[in-house]
């Protein structure tokens, strides 16, 4: 999605979706409202492409009630991973519902993804799997949370921005050539949502968020991530890849204000 399209998307969804269900509506009415909202969001993101409900191609592990609405752990699982081209994570009631779009490269193992997100209010979270033949399949989970998008990123904006762009990578033990292995990427970045108030100036901090992350090894892409304000402060991404050769893993990250950072990480291959 191009920058101008992203701004239009954000503005339109703020207008369409930031009003919650009225107090006193019963459960069936609330469910109907949530389904109508999801259909509106799906139409906006995917145009006229059909999104088919599924429990087989993708699932969501999410807390029913978030302990911290600004750091909600989400795991997406794709049992038939060889069929998956990309996944979309949509937080229906957030001001900008499309939290992330992750496209898998040839060096990826698309079985699972782990992310941390902001959740602004009680909401359905939808995961949409795009298969290699171009079809879309969705599953949903309901999460109770409040205020995740306006929670401060730190004691002050300056403190939150210290070390911005620094990265760390953790690898699972016994990483072996040609065998899927897990890794976790952590990026130091405040991911300002535009809804957070600077406690010193009492003004809202302009949005500044990680917009693109590309992870590769050698000439093989592992995955590409397009993000938005719903990713948490200091975004973390857990993924699986298939190690090939001695080349380090290279990460290139950029944000919506033109910041760009690159870092490489040696893969600790097992010797036996």
Short mmCIF file of N, CA and C in Angstrom, two decimals, residues 23-201:
data_model
loop_
_atom_site.label_atom_id
_atom_site.label_comp_id
_atom_site.label_asym_id
_atom_site.label_seq_id
_atom_site.Cartn_x
_atom_site.Cartn_y
_atom_site.Cartn_z
N UNK A 23 -24.15 1.79 24.41
CA UNK A 23 -24.43 1.03 25.62
C UNK A 23 -25.83 0.44 25.57
N UNK A 24 -25.97 -0.74 26.10
CA UNK A 24 -27.28 -1.34 26.22
C UNK A 24 -27.67 -2.27 25.09
N UNK A 25 -26.86 -2.36 24.03
CA UNK A 25 -27.21 -3.29 22.97
C UNK A 25 -26.98 -4.70 23.45
N UNK A 26 -27.86 -5.62 23.04
CA UNK A 26 -27.71 -6.99 23.50
C UNK A 26 -26.64 -7.71 22.69
N UNK A 27 -26.34 -8.96 23.12
CA UNK A 27 -25.22 -9.68 22.54
C UNK A 27 -25.40 -9.93 21.04
N UNK A 28 -26.62 -10.31 20.64
CA UNK A 28 -26.84 -10.61 19.22
C UNK A 28 -26.73 -9.34 18.37
N UNK A 29 -27.21 -8.21 18.89
CA UNK A 29 -27.07 -6.95 18.16
C UNK A 29 -25.60 -6.55 18.04
N UNK A 30 -24.85 -6.74 19.15
CA UNK A 30 -23.42 -6.41 19.13
C UNK A 30 -22.68 -7.28 18.12
N UNK A 31 -23.00 -8.57 18.09
CA UNK A 31 -22.38 -9.48 17.12
C UNK A 31 -22.69 -9.05 15.69
N UNK A 32 -23.94 -8.64 15.47
CA UNK A 32 -24.33 -8.21 14.13
C UNK A 32 -23.58 -6.94 13.72
N UNK A 33 -23.41 -6.01 14.69
CA UNK A 33 -22.67 -4.79 14.41
C UNK A 33 -21.21 -5.09 14.10
N UNK A 34 -20.64 -6.01 14.87
CA UNK A 34 -19.23 -6.37 14.62
C UNK A 34 -19.06 -7.01 13.25
N UNK A 35 -20.01 -7.86 12.88
CA UNK A 35 -19.92 -8.51 11.57
C UNK A 35 -20.08 -7.48 10.46
N UNK A 36 -21.00 -6.53 10.63
CA UNK A 36 -21.17 -5.48 9.62
C UNK A 36 -19.90 -4.64 9.49
N UNK A 37 -19.29 -4.32 10.63
CA UNK A 37 -18.05 -3.54 10.61
C UNK A 37 -16.94 -4.30 9.90
N UNK A 38 -16.83 -5.60 10.20
CA UNK A 38 -15.81 -6.40 9.54
C UNK A 38 -16.02 -6.42 8.03
N UNK A 39 -17.26 -6.54 7.59
CA UNK A 39 -17.53 -6.55 6.16
C UNK A 39 -17.12 -5.22 5.52
N UNK A 40 -17.35 -4.11 6.22
CA UNK A 40 -16.95 -2.81 5.69
C UNK A 40 -15.42 -2.73 5.59
N UNK A 41 -14.74 -3.18 6.64
CA UNK A 41 -13.27 -3.14 6.64
C UNK A 41 -12.72 -4.04 5.54
N UNK A 42 -13.25 -5.25 5.45
CA UNK A 42 -12.78 -6.20 4.43
C UNK A 42 -12.99 -5.64 3.03
N UNK A 43 -14.13 -5.02 2.79
CA UNK A 43 -14.38 -4.42 1.48
C UNK A 43 -13.37 -3.32 1.18
N UNK A 44 -13.01 -2.55 2.22
CA UNK A 44 -12.09 -1.45 2.03
C UNK A 44 -10.68 -1.94 1.73
N UNK A 45 -10.23 -2.95 2.48
CA UNK A 45 -8.86 -3.46 2.32
C UNK A 45 -8.71 -4.30 1.06
N UNK A 46 -9.70 -5.18 0.83
CA UNK A 46 -9.55 -6.19 -0.22
C UNK A 46 -10.38 -5.91 -1.46
N UNK A 47 -11.01 -4.75 -1.50
CA UNK A 47 -11.84 -4.37 -2.65
C UNK A 47 -12.94 -5.42 -2.86
N UNK A 48 -13.02 -5.98 -4.06
CA UNK A 48 -14.11 -6.91 -4.35
C UNK A 48 -13.68 -8.37 -4.19
N UNK A 49 -12.53 -8.61 -3.57
CA UNK A 49 -12.07 -9.98 -3.38
C UNK A 49 -12.86 -10.64 -2.24
N UNK A 50 -13.27 -11.85 -2.44
CA UNK A 50 -14.05 -12.57 -1.44
C UNK A 50 -13.14 -13.07 -0.32
N UNK A 51 -13.59 -12.88 0.92
CA UNK A 51 -12.85 -13.37 2.09
C UNK A 51 -13.67 -14.50 2.70
N UNK A 52 -13.11 -15.70 2.72
CA UNK A 52 -13.84 -16.90 3.12
C UNK A 52 -13.47 -17.28 4.56
N UNK A 53 -14.46 -17.44 5.45
CA UNK A 53 -14.14 -17.88 6.82
C UNK A 53 -13.49 -19.26 6.82
N UNK A 54 -12.54 -19.46 7.74
CA UNK A 54 -11.85 -20.75 7.83
C UNK A 54 -11.44 -21.03 9.27
N UNK A 55 -11.34 -22.27 9.61
CA UNK A 55 -10.70 -22.68 10.86
C UNK A 55 -9.53 -23.61 10.57
N UNK A 56 -9.26 -23.83 9.29
CA UNK A 56 -8.23 -24.79 8.90
C UNK A 56 -6.94 -24.11 8.46
N UNK A 57 -7.04 -23.01 7.71
CA UNK A 57 -5.84 -22.43 7.11
C UNK A 57 -5.12 -21.45 8.02
N UNK A 58 -5.84 -20.81 8.96
CA UNK A 58 -5.20 -19.86 9.86
C UNK A 58 -5.97 -19.81 11.18
N UNK A 59 -5.23 -19.65 12.27
CA UNK A 59 -5.86 -19.51 13.59
C UNK A 59 -5.14 -18.40 14.36
N UNK A 60 -5.81 -17.88 15.40
CA UNK A 60 -5.28 -16.79 16.21
C UNK A 60 -5.21 -17.22 17.66
N UNK A 61 -4.04 -17.10 18.26
CA UNK A 61 -3.90 -17.24 19.71
C UNK A 61 -3.80 -15.84 20.29
N UNK A 62 -4.78 -15.45 21.10
CA UNK A 62 -4.81 -14.12 21.69
C UNK A 62 -5.46 -14.20 23.06
N UNK A 63 -5.06 -13.37 24.00
CA UNK A 63 -5.71 -13.39 25.32
C UNK A 63 -7.15 -12.91 25.22
N UNK A 64 -8.04 -13.56 25.96
CA UNK A 64 -9.43 -13.10 25.95
C UNK A 64 -9.55 -11.73 26.60
N UNK A 65 -8.73 -11.50 27.63
CA UNK A 65 -8.67 -10.18 28.26
C UNK A 65 -7.20 -9.79 28.37
N UNK A 66 -6.81 -8.68 27.76
CA UNK A 66 -5.40 -8.29 27.71
C UNK A 66 -4.93 -7.77 29.07
N UNK A 67 -3.77 -8.21 29.50
CA UNK A 67 -3.17 -7.67 30.72
C UNK A 67 -2.68 -6.25 30.50
N UNK A 68 -2.15 -5.98 29.32
CA UNK A 68 -1.66 -4.65 28.94
C UNK A 68 -2.14 -4.37 27.53
N UNK A 69 -3.07 -3.43 27.39
CA UNK A 69 -3.68 -3.16 26.08
C UNK A 69 -2.69 -2.62 25.07
N UNK A 70 -1.55 -2.11 25.53
CA UNK A 70 -0.53 -1.58 24.61
C UNK A 70 0.47 -2.64 24.18
N UNK A 71 0.42 -3.82 24.81
CA UNK A 71 1.37 -4.91 24.50
C UNK A 71 0.62 -6.23 24.50
N UNK A 72 -0.23 -6.42 23.52
CA UNK A 72 -1.05 -7.63 23.46
C UNK A 72 -0.35 -8.66 22.57
N UNK A 73 0.00 -9.82 23.11
CA UNK A 73 0.67 -10.84 22.28
C UNK A 73 -0.32 -11.57 21.38
N UNK A 74 0.05 -11.68 20.12
CA UNK A 74 -0.77 -12.37 19.12
C UNK A 74 0.09 -13.41 18.41
N UNK A 75 -0.44 -14.61 18.28
CA UNK A 75 0.23 -15.64 17.49
C UNK A 75 -0.70 -16.11 16.39
N UNK A 76 -0.20 -16.09 15.18
CA UNK A 76 -0.95 -16.60 14.03
C UNK A 76 -0.33 -17.94 13.63
N UNK A 77 -1.17 -18.95 13.43
CA UNK A 77 -0.67 -20.27 13.04
C UNK A 77 -1.31 -20.66 11.71
N UNK A 78 -0.47 -21.15 10.82
CA UNK A 78 -0.90 -21.57 9.49
C UNK A 78 -0.53 -23.03 9.28
N UNK A 79 -1.41 -23.97 9.64
CA UNK A 79 -1.07 -25.40 9.57
C UNK A 79 -0.68 -25.88 8.17
N UNK A 80 -1.34 -25.33 7.14
CA UNK A 80 -1.00 -25.72 5.77
C UNK A 80 -0.08 -24.64 5.19
N UNK A 81 1.10 -24.52 5.81
CA UNK A 81 1.99 -23.40 5.55
C UNK A 81 2.47 -23.29 4.11
N UNK A 82 2.58 -24.40 3.43
CA UNK A 82 3.08 -24.36 2.06
C UNK A 82 2.11 -23.69 1.09
N UNK A 83 0.87 -23.50 1.53
CA UNK A 83 -0.13 -22.85 0.68
C UNK A 83 -0.14 -21.33 0.85
N UNK A 84 0.55 -20.82 1.88
CA UNK A 84 0.35 -19.42 2.29
C UNK A 84 1.36 -18.49 1.63
N UNK A 85 0.84 -17.44 1.02
CA UNK A 85 1.67 -16.39 0.43
C UNK A 85 1.89 -15.25 1.41
N UNK A 86 0.81 -14.81 2.10
CA UNK A 86 0.92 -13.69 3.02
C UNK A 86 -0.21 -13.75 4.03
N UNK A 87 -0.10 -12.95 5.10
CA UNK A 87 -1.17 -12.84 6.08
C UNK A 87 -1.40 -11.36 6.42
N UNK A 88 -2.65 -11.04 6.70
CA UNK A 88 -3.05 -9.71 7.17
C UNK A 88 -3.56 -9.84 8.60
N UNK A 89 -3.16 -8.92 9.46
CA UNK A 89 -3.69 -8.86 10.82
C UNK A 89 -4.52 -7.58 10.95
N UNK A 90 -5.81 -7.75 11.28
CA UNK A 90 -6.75 -6.63 11.33
C UNK A 90 -7.37 -6.57 12.72
N UNK A 91 -7.26 -5.41 13.38
CA UNK A 91 -7.86 -5.18 14.69
C UNK A 91 -9.07 -4.28 14.45
N UNK A 92 -10.24 -4.88 14.41
CA UNK A 92 -11.42 -4.24 13.81
C UNK A 92 -11.73 -2.87 14.40
N UNK A 93 -11.67 -2.73 15.72
CA UNK A 93 -12.12 -1.50 16.37
C UNK A 93 -11.00 -0.48 16.58
N UNK A 94 -9.77 -0.79 16.17
CA UNK A 94 -8.71 0.20 16.29
C UNK A 94 -8.91 1.34 15.30
N UNK A 95 -8.38 2.53 15.62
CA UNK A 95 -8.54 3.66 14.69
C UNK A 95 -8.03 3.37 13.29
N UNK A 96 -6.92 2.62 13.19
CA UNK A 96 -6.45 2.11 11.90
C UNK A 96 -6.44 0.59 12.04
N UNK A 97 -7.46 -0.10 11.53
CA UNK A 97 -7.59 -1.53 11.79
C UNK A 97 -6.48 -2.40 11.23
N UNK A 98 -5.93 -2.06 10.05
CA UNK A 98 -4.92 -2.92 9.44
C UNK A 98 -3.60 -2.73 10.19
N UNK A 99 -3.28 -3.69 11.06
CA UNK A 99 -2.08 -3.60 11.88
C UNK A 99 -0.84 -3.99 11.12
N UNK A 100 -0.93 -5.06 10.32
CA UNK A 100 0.26 -5.54 9.61
C UNK A 100 -0.14 -6.42 8.44
N UNK A 101 0.69 -6.37 7.41
CA UNK A 101 0.60 -7.30 6.28
C UNK A 101 1.97 -7.93 6.13
N UNK A 102 2.05 -9.24 6.26
CA UNK A 102 3.32 -9.96 6.22
C UNK A 102 3.33 -10.87 4.99
N UNK A 103 4.32 -10.66 4.13
CA UNK A 103 4.47 -11.48 2.93
C UNK A 103 5.68 -12.39 3.10
N UNK A 104 5.50 -13.67 2.86
CA UNK A 104 6.57 -14.65 3.07
C UNK A 104 7.41 -14.79 1.80
N UNK A 105 8.73 -14.83 2.01
CA UNK A 105 9.65 -15.04 0.90
C UNK A 105 10.05 -16.50 0.80
N UNK A 106 10.91 -16.83 -0.17
CA UNK A 106 11.30 -18.22 -0.39
C UNK A 106 12.09 -18.84 0.75
N UNK A 107 12.71 -18.02 1.61
CA UNK A 107 13.48 -18.56 2.73
C UNK A 107 12.66 -18.65 4.01
N UNK A 108 11.37 -18.36 3.94
CA UNK A 108 10.52 -18.38 5.14
C UNK A 108 9.93 -19.76 5.36
N UNK A 109 9.61 -20.03 6.62
CA UNK A 109 8.74 -21.15 6.99
C UNK A 109 7.48 -20.49 7.54
N UNK A 110 6.37 -20.60 6.81
CA UNK A 110 5.17 -19.81 7.10
C UNK A 110 4.24 -20.48 8.09
N UNK A 111 4.76 -21.27 9.00
CA UNK A 111 3.89 -21.98 9.93
C UNK A 111 3.32 -21.14 11.05
N UNK A 112 4.06 -20.09 11.47
CA UNK A 112 3.58 -19.29 12.60
C UNK A 112 4.23 -17.91 12.58
N UNK A 113 3.52 -16.94 13.16
CA UNK A 113 4.02 -15.59 13.37
C UNK A 113 3.63 -15.14 14.77
N UNK A 114 4.52 -14.39 15.42
CA UNK A 114 4.25 -13.84 16.74
C UNK A 114 4.45 -12.33 16.68
N UNK A 115 3.46 -11.56 17.14
CA UNK A 115 3.54 -10.11 17.13
C UNK A 115 3.01 -9.55 18.45
N UNK A 116 3.33 -8.29 18.70
CA UNK A 116 2.74 -7.55 19.83
C UNK A 116 2.01 -6.34 19.26
N UNK A 117 0.77 -6.13 19.71
CA UNK A 117 -0.05 -5.08 19.12
C UNK A 117 -0.72 -4.25 20.20
N UNK A 118 -1.26 -3.11 19.76
CA UNK A 118 -2.10 -2.27 20.61
C UNK A 118 -3.57 -2.60 20.31
N UNK A 119 -4.36 -2.66 21.35
CA UNK A 119 -5.81 -2.88 21.19
C UNK A 119 -6.52 -1.76 21.94
N UNK A 120 -7.35 -1.00 21.22
CA UNK A 120 -7.90 0.23 21.79
C UNK A 120 -9.20 0.01 22.56
N UNK A 121 -9.96 -1.03 22.22
CA UNK A 121 -11.23 -1.28 22.90
C UNK A 121 -11.63 -2.73 22.64
N UNK A 122 -12.71 -3.18 23.25
CA UNK A 122 -13.18 -4.54 23.00
C UNK A 122 -13.38 -4.72 21.50
N UNK A 123 -12.81 -5.80 20.96
CA UNK A 123 -12.80 -5.91 19.49
C UNK A 123 -12.60 -7.34 19.01
N UNK A 124 -13.10 -7.60 17.82
CA UNK A 124 -12.66 -8.77 17.09
C UNK A 124 -11.32 -8.47 16.44
N UNK A 125 -10.45 -9.47 16.43
CA UNK A 125 -9.20 -9.41 15.68
C UNK A 125 -9.30 -10.45 14.58
N UNK A 126 -9.10 -10.03 13.35
CA UNK A 126 -9.17 -10.95 12.21
C UNK A 126 -7.77 -11.21 11.65
N UNK A 127 -7.52 -12.45 11.35
CA UNK A 127 -6.33 -12.84 10.60
C UNK A 127 -6.78 -13.36 9.25
N UNK A 128 -6.20 -12.83 8.21
CA UNK A 128 -6.57 -13.21 6.84
C UNK A 128 -5.35 -13.81 6.16
N UNK A 129 -5.48 -15.06 5.73
CA UNK A 129 -4.41 -15.73 5.00
C UNK A 129 -4.68 -15.61 3.50
N UNK A 130 -3.67 -15.15 2.79
CA UNK A 130 -3.73 -15.12 1.32
C UNK A 130 -2.95 -16.32 0.80
N UNK A 131 -3.61 -17.18 0.06
CA UNK A 131 -2.95 -18.36 -0.48
C UNK A 131 -2.20 -18.02 -1.76
N UNK A 132 -1.34 -18.93 -2.18
CA UNK A 132 -0.52 -18.69 -3.37
C UNK A 132 -1.34 -18.63 -4.65
N UNK A 133 -2.56 -19.15 -4.60
CA UNK A 133 -3.44 -19.04 -5.78
C UNK A 133 -4.35 -17.82 -5.70
N UNK A 134 -4.08 -16.92 -4.73
CA UNK A 134 -4.77 -15.64 -4.68
C UNK A 134 -6.06 -15.59 -3.91
N UNK A 135 -6.43 -16.66 -3.18
CA UNK A 135 -7.65 -16.67 -2.39
C UNK A 135 -7.39 -16.14 -0.98
N UNK A 136 -8.45 -15.64 -0.34
CA UNK A 136 -8.35 -15.07 1.00
C UNK A 136 -9.22 -15.86 1.98
N UNK A 137 -8.64 -16.19 3.14
CA UNK A 137 -9.35 -16.96 4.16
C UNK A 137 -9.13 -16.29 5.51
N UNK A 138 -10.21 -16.16 6.31
CA UNK A 138 -10.10 -15.41 7.57
C UNK A 138 -10.58 -16.23 8.77
N UNK A 139 -9.99 -15.90 9.91
CA UNK A 139 -10.44 -16.40 11.20
C UNK A 139 -10.43 -15.23 12.16
N UNK A 140 -11.11 -15.36 13.29
CA UNK A 140 -11.25 -14.22 14.21
C UNK A 140 -11.17 -14.67 15.66
N UNK A 141 -10.74 -13.73 16.51
CA UNK A 141 -10.74 -13.93 17.96
C UNK A 141 -11.21 -12.63 18.60
N UNK A 142 -11.93 -12.72 19.71
CA UNK A 142 -12.42 -11.54 20.41
C UNK A 142 -11.52 -11.24 21.60
N UNK A 143 -11.08 -9.98 21.72
CA UNK A 143 -10.18 -9.57 22.79
C UNK A 143 -10.79 -8.39 23.54
N UNK A 144 -10.75 -8.48 24.86
CA UNK A 144 -11.19 -7.38 25.71
C UNK A 144 -9.97 -6.56 26.14
N UNK A 145 -9.95 -5.30 25.78
CA UNK A 145 -8.85 -4.41 26.13
C UNK A 145 -9.35 -2.98 26.01
N UNK A 146 -8.58 -2.04 26.56
CA UNK A 146 -9.02 -0.65 26.51
C UNK A 146 -7.81 0.28 26.59
N UNK A 147 -7.76 1.24 25.65
CA UNK A 147 -6.78 2.32 25.73
C UNK A 147 -5.41 2.02 25.19
N UNK A 148 -5.24 0.95 24.44
CA UNK A 148 -3.91 0.58 23.98
C UNK A 148 -3.29 1.58 23.02
N UNK A 149 -4.10 2.26 22.22
CA UNK A 149 -3.54 3.17 21.23
C UNK A 149 -3.14 4.52 21.80
N UNK A 150 -3.66 4.87 22.98
CA UNK A 150 -3.32 6.15 23.60
C UNK A 150 -2.36 6.00 24.77
N UNK A 151 -1.98 4.77 25.12
CA UNK A 151 -1.05 4.56 26.23
C UNK A 151 0.31 5.15 25.88
N UNK A 152 0.96 5.87 26.82
CA UNK A 152 2.25 6.50 26.51
C UNK A 152 3.33 5.47 26.20
N UNK A 153 4.27 5.87 25.31
CA UNK A 153 5.36 4.98 24.94
C UNK A 153 6.52 5.04 25.91
N UNK A 154 6.52 6.04 26.80
CA UNK A 154 7.59 6.19 27.77
C UNK A 154 7.34 7.42 28.62
N UNK A 155 8.23 7.72 29.56
CA UNK A 155 8.04 8.90 30.41
C UNK A 155 7.98 10.20 29.62
N UNK A 156 8.68 10.25 28.48
CA UNK A 156 8.66 11.42 27.60
C UNK A 156 8.94 10.96 26.18
N UNK A 157 8.63 11.81 25.21
CA UNK A 157 8.90 11.45 23.82
C UNK A 157 10.39 11.24 23.61
N UNK A 158 11.22 12.11 24.19
CA UNK A 158 12.66 12.00 24.01
C UNK A 158 13.17 10.68 24.57
N UNK A 159 12.67 10.28 25.72
CA UNK A 159 13.08 9.02 26.32
C UNK A 159 12.65 7.85 25.46
N UNK A 160 11.43 7.92 24.93
CA UNK A 160 10.92 6.84 24.09
C UNK A 160 11.71 6.69 22.81
N UNK A 161 12.31 7.78 22.32
CA UNK A 161 13.03 7.75 21.05
C UNK A 161 14.52 7.42 21.20
N UNK A 162 15.00 7.28 22.43
CA UNK A 162 16.41 6.94 22.62
C UNK A 162 16.74 5.60 21.98
N UNK A 163 17.81 5.57 21.22
CA UNK A 163 18.24 4.32 20.60
C UNK A 163 17.34 3.87 19.47
N UNK A 164 16.52 4.76 18.93
CA UNK A 164 15.57 4.39 17.89
C UNK A 164 16.30 3.73 16.71
N UNK A 165 15.79 2.58 16.29
CA UNK A 165 16.39 1.85 15.20
C UNK A 165 17.33 0.73 15.63
N UNK A 166 17.72 0.71 16.90
CA UNK A 166 18.54 -0.41 17.38
C UNK A 166 17.75 -1.71 17.26
N UNK A 167 18.43 -2.79 16.93
CA UNK A 167 17.76 -4.08 16.74
C UNK A 167 18.48 -5.18 17.50
N UNK A 168 17.71 -6.19 17.86
CA UNK A 168 18.25 -7.42 18.43
C UNK A 168 17.57 -8.60 17.76
N UNK A 169 18.28 -9.70 17.67
CA UNK A 169 17.72 -10.92 17.11
C UNK A 169 18.07 -12.08 18.04
N UNK A 170 17.05 -12.84 18.42
CA UNK A 170 17.26 -14.04 19.21
C UNK A 170 16.93 -15.26 18.35
N UNK A 171 17.80 -16.25 18.40
CA UNK A 171 17.60 -17.47 17.64
C UNK A 171 17.30 -18.64 18.58
N UNK A 172 16.51 -19.58 18.09
CA UNK A 172 16.29 -20.81 18.84
C UNK A 172 17.58 -21.61 18.89
N UNK A 173 17.65 -22.55 19.80
CA UNK A 173 18.83 -23.41 19.90
C UNK A 173 18.85 -24.42 18.75
N UNK A 174 20.06 -24.91 18.46
CA UNK A 174 20.26 -25.96 17.46
C UNK A 174 19.72 -25.58 16.08
N UNK A 175 20.13 -24.41 15.60
CA UNK A 175 19.78 -23.99 14.26
C UNK A 175 20.58 -24.82 13.26
N UNK A 176 19.88 -25.45 12.32
CA UNK A 176 20.54 -26.34 11.37
C UNK A 176 20.21 -25.96 9.93
N UNK A 177 21.17 -26.21 9.05
CA UNK A 177 20.98 -25.94 7.63
C UNK A 177 19.76 -26.70 7.10
N UNK A 178 18.92 -25.99 6.34
CA UNK A 178 17.81 -26.63 5.67
C UNK A 178 16.66 -27.05 6.55
N UNK A 179 16.73 -26.76 7.85
CA UNK A 179 15.68 -27.15 8.79
C UNK A 179 15.00 -25.90 9.35
N UNK A 180 13.68 -25.80 9.34
CA UNK A 180 13.01 -24.60 9.86
C UNK A 180 13.44 -24.30 11.30
N UNK A 181 13.73 -23.03 11.55
CA UNK A 181 14.17 -22.60 12.87
C UNK A 181 13.51 -21.28 13.23
N UNK A 182 13.30 -21.06 14.51
CA UNK A 182 12.61 -19.85 14.97
C UNK A 182 13.59 -18.74 15.31
N UNK A 183 13.15 -17.52 15.09
CA UNK A 183 13.92 -16.34 15.48
C UNK A 183 12.96 -15.25 15.90
N UNK A 184 13.44 -14.33 16.74
CA UNK A 184 12.63 -13.19 17.17
C UNK A 184 13.41 -11.91 16.93
N UNK A 185 12.82 -11.00 16.18
CA UNK A 185 13.40 -9.70 15.89
C UNK A 185 12.75 -8.65 16.77
N UNK A 186 13.58 -7.83 17.42
CA UNK A 186 13.09 -6.72 18.25
C UNK A 186 13.68 -5.43 17.74
N UNK A 187 12.85 -4.42 17.51
CA UNK A 187 13.28 -3.14 16.98
C UNK A 187 12.95 -2.04 17.98
N UNK A 188 13.95 -1.26 18.36
CA UNK A 188 13.73 -0.14 19.26
C UNK A 188 13.07 1.01 18.48
N UNK A 189 11.82 1.30 18.80
CA UNK A 189 11.09 2.37 18.10
C UNK A 189 9.83 2.68 18.90
N UNK A 190 9.51 3.96 19.14
CA UNK A 190 8.33 4.28 19.95
C UNK A 190 7.01 3.94 19.29
N UNK A 191 7.00 3.86 17.96
CA UNK A 191 5.76 3.59 17.23
C UNK A 191 4.62 4.49 17.72
N UNK A 192 4.88 5.78 17.73
CA UNK A 192 3.86 6.74 18.17
C UNK A 192 2.61 6.60 17.32
N UNK A 193 1.46 6.56 17.98
CA UNK A 193 0.20 6.32 17.27
C UNK A 193 -0.50 7.60 16.81
N UNK A 194 -0.07 8.75 17.34
CA UNK A 194 -0.78 10.00 17.08
C UNK A 194 -1.89 10.26 18.08
N UNK A 195 -2.14 9.30 18.98
CA UNK A 195 -3.19 9.44 19.99
C UNK A 195 -2.61 9.61 21.39
N UNK A 196 -1.27 9.66 21.48
CA UNK A 196 -0.62 9.76 22.78
C UNK A 196 -0.31 11.22 23.11
N UNK A 197 -0.55 11.60 24.35
CA UNK A 197 -0.31 12.98 24.77
C UNK A 197 1.06 13.11 25.43
N UNK A 198 1.86 14.08 24.96
CA UNK A 198 3.12 14.39 25.60
C UNK A 198 2.84 14.95 26.99
N UNK A 199 3.38 14.31 28.02
CA UNK A 199 3.04 14.69 29.39
C UNK A 199 3.65 16.03 29.79
N UNK A 200 4.62 16.51 29.03
CA UNK A 200 5.24 17.81 29.34
C UNK A 200 4.52 18.95 28.61
N UNK A 201 4.26 18.78 27.32
CA UNK A 201 3.66 19.86 26.53
C UNK A 201 2.14 19.80 26.54
#
